Amino acid sequence: MATAIRDTRAIPVGTAYGRLPQHSHEELTMVGPGTPMGELMRRYWQPVLASRNVTNRPREIRILGEDLIIFRDGEGRPGLLYPRCMHRGTSLFWGHVEQDGIRCCYHGWKFDVEGNCLEQPCEPNPRAARPEHRQWYPTRDLYGLVWAYMGPPERIPALPRFDCMEPLDEGEDYLAFDNSMGAHGDPNGPEVVPYSWLHMNDNVMDPFHVQVLHTTFSGTQFVREFEVMPSVRFDEIEGGVTYTAHRDLGDGRTMDRVSTWMMPNVMCVPDVAMRPGRPNSLGFSVPVDDASSRILMTMRTPMTPDGKRPMRGLEIEHFKPWSQRTVEEKQDQPGDYEAQAGQGAISLHSEEHLVTSDKGIGLQRRMLRRAMETVRDGGDPPGLAFDDADAEIRVPSGNFYLG
Ligand code: FES
Ligand SMILES: [Fe+2]
């Protein structure tokens, strides 16, 4: 009896009482203009939406903490403009798109995609060449995505090309998604995920969660080969980090799965169905603001004769789409969204315990920090080219079977 009383009164160790306030590494998560990461991000072309979703219907979009208007003019050129009309400030969200630009609803001033004011219809000479120029950002279409450059104009780099994405094979086309679940076959996933861009960026250099979260914990979300805990090597490459996950599959096959992260937020994961060879997709974790992000993806995929484009590689056919699952079903079989939303909008980095398996994340964050210092000191961060001839990026990713 006396023993039992002593046990219940033993002082518990490690309770949550009195825990210290924790903090984030804000230099990594804050992306607004003038912040170190915001300035680093702005030195790279960033994909912002799938090309098919940029139309003659203006839409509001937030990128890197900036609220902008995006549309496509009648010539097919994407436009990304500061929303407030330079006349008296109404939003171009209410504007109408024409062949050569967008016309403000209030007094009809018209602007082209490079911000030139083309018309001021209430003025004595409505079409006189106008000196007024509004604020805009350069855009391009590539791989089914609209890309924007939001950095200093004098440092605009060449639009990057990725060797795994071209040339297209016979009958292939690009299929891009700007909703975080689109590549998983769910058109109704959240377009913007409610957490920092760094969550998904960390995730791509984390081969171990594939064995746990995507396979042994939640059931096989990709393929059973991921049940094997890999031995992993991380390598720093020019402007990025790779991991090589080596698996002995136990059926006579051994393989190296090589994934690549490239500055500052590009992900190239090989086929998750473990088909051999080079990857057919690219992903991007693009900050919307400090606490939310957009996960974009583009892939090469064969077109069927009827013009439909079936997905290849990233579909999880045997799973109910994320947007149709109940909370309980998500608890039973959580995926990346649940794990990352669970880290909070901005993770508390001071309470992380990075261990051996997080080495790739350490390499990424160190590279990002070095690059922020380079930009601060007036230099160009790694991975940029300033001539189209040098703009091809060689991506080492792939599923390589060894025997
Ligand atoms: S506020 Fe846009 S034209 Fe007047
Ligand atoms: Fe994942």
mmCIF file of N, CA, C and O and ligand atoms in Angstrom, residues 85 87-90 104 106-109, ligand 1:
data_model
loop_
_atom_site.group_PDB
_atom_site.id
_atom_site.type_symbol
_atom_site.label_atom_id
_atom_site.label_comp_id
_atom_site.label_asym_id
_atom_site.label_seq_id
_atom_site.Cartn_x
_atom_site.Cartn_y
_atom_site.Cartn_z
ATOM 1 N N CYS A 85 -5.316 50.860 -60.038
ATOM 2 C CA CYS A 85 -5.199 51.684 -61.232
ATOM 3 C C CYS A 85 -4.457 52.967 -60.883
ATOM 4 O O CYS A 85 -4.720 53.603 -59.864
ATOM 5 N N HIS A 87 -4.671 55.776 -62.111
ATOM 6 C CA HIS A 87 -5.442 57.012 -62.185
ATOM 7 C C HIS A 87 -5.956 57.365 -60.795
ATOM 8 O O HIS A 87 -5.394 58.210 -60.110
ATOM 9 N N ARG A 88 -6.985 56.674 -60.326
ATOM 10 C CA ARG A 88 -7.483 56.988 -58.988
ATOM 11 C C ARG A 88 -7.683 55.730 -58.158
ATOM 12 O O ARG A 88 -8.426 55.727 -57.184
ATOM 13 N N GLY A 89 -7.010 54.654 -58.570
ATOM 14 C CA GLY A 89 -6.770 53.571 -57.624
ATOM 15 C C GLY A 89 -7.777 52.436 -57.559
ATOM 16 O O GLY A 89 -7.663 51.588 -56.670
ATOM 17 N N THR A 90 -8.768 52.373 -58.459
ATOM 18 C CA THR A 90 -9.621 51.201 -58.322
ATOM 19 C C THR A 90 -8.869 49.969 -58.823
ATOM 20 O O THR A 90 -7.864 50.062 -59.519
ATOM 21 N N CYS A 104 -9.336 49.668 -67.295
ATOM 22 C CA CYS A 104 -9.907 49.925 -65.967
ATOM 23 C C CYS A 104 -11.386 50.272 -66.111
ATOM 24 O O CYS A 104 -11.798 50.981 -67.029
ATOM 25 N N TYR A 106 -13.253 52.174 -64.315
ATOM 26 C CA TYR A 106 -13.780 53.419 -63.774
ATOM 27 C C TYR A 106 -13.793 54.533 -64.825
ATOM 28 O O TYR A 106 -14.836 55.115 -65.113
ATOM 29 N N HIS A 107 -12.647 54.797 -65.435
ATOM 30 C CA HIS A 107 -12.574 55.843 -66.453
ATOM 31 C C HIS A 107 -11.899 55.347 -67.717
ATOM 32 O O HIS A 107 -11.509 56.128 -68.578
ATOM 33 N N GLY A 108 -11.714 54.030 -67.777
ATOM 34 C CA GLY A 108 -11.300 53.406 -69.028
ATOM 35 C C GLY A 108 -9.832 53.503 -69.392
ATOM 36 O O GLY A 108 -9.456 53.211 -70.534
ATOM 37 N N TRP A 109 -8.964 53.884 -68.478
ATOM 38 C CA TRP A 109 -7.551 53.850 -68.825
ATOM 39 C C TRP A 109 -7.181 52.407 -69.170
ATOM 40 O O TRP A 109 -7.636 51.459 -68.518
HETATM 41 S S1 FES B 1 -9.462 54.751 -61.575
HETATM 42 FE FE1 FES B 1 -8.832 53.588 -63.294
HETATM 43 S S2 FES B 1 -9.316 54.867 -64.964
HETATM 44 FE FE2 FES B 1 -9.874 56.052 -63.256
#
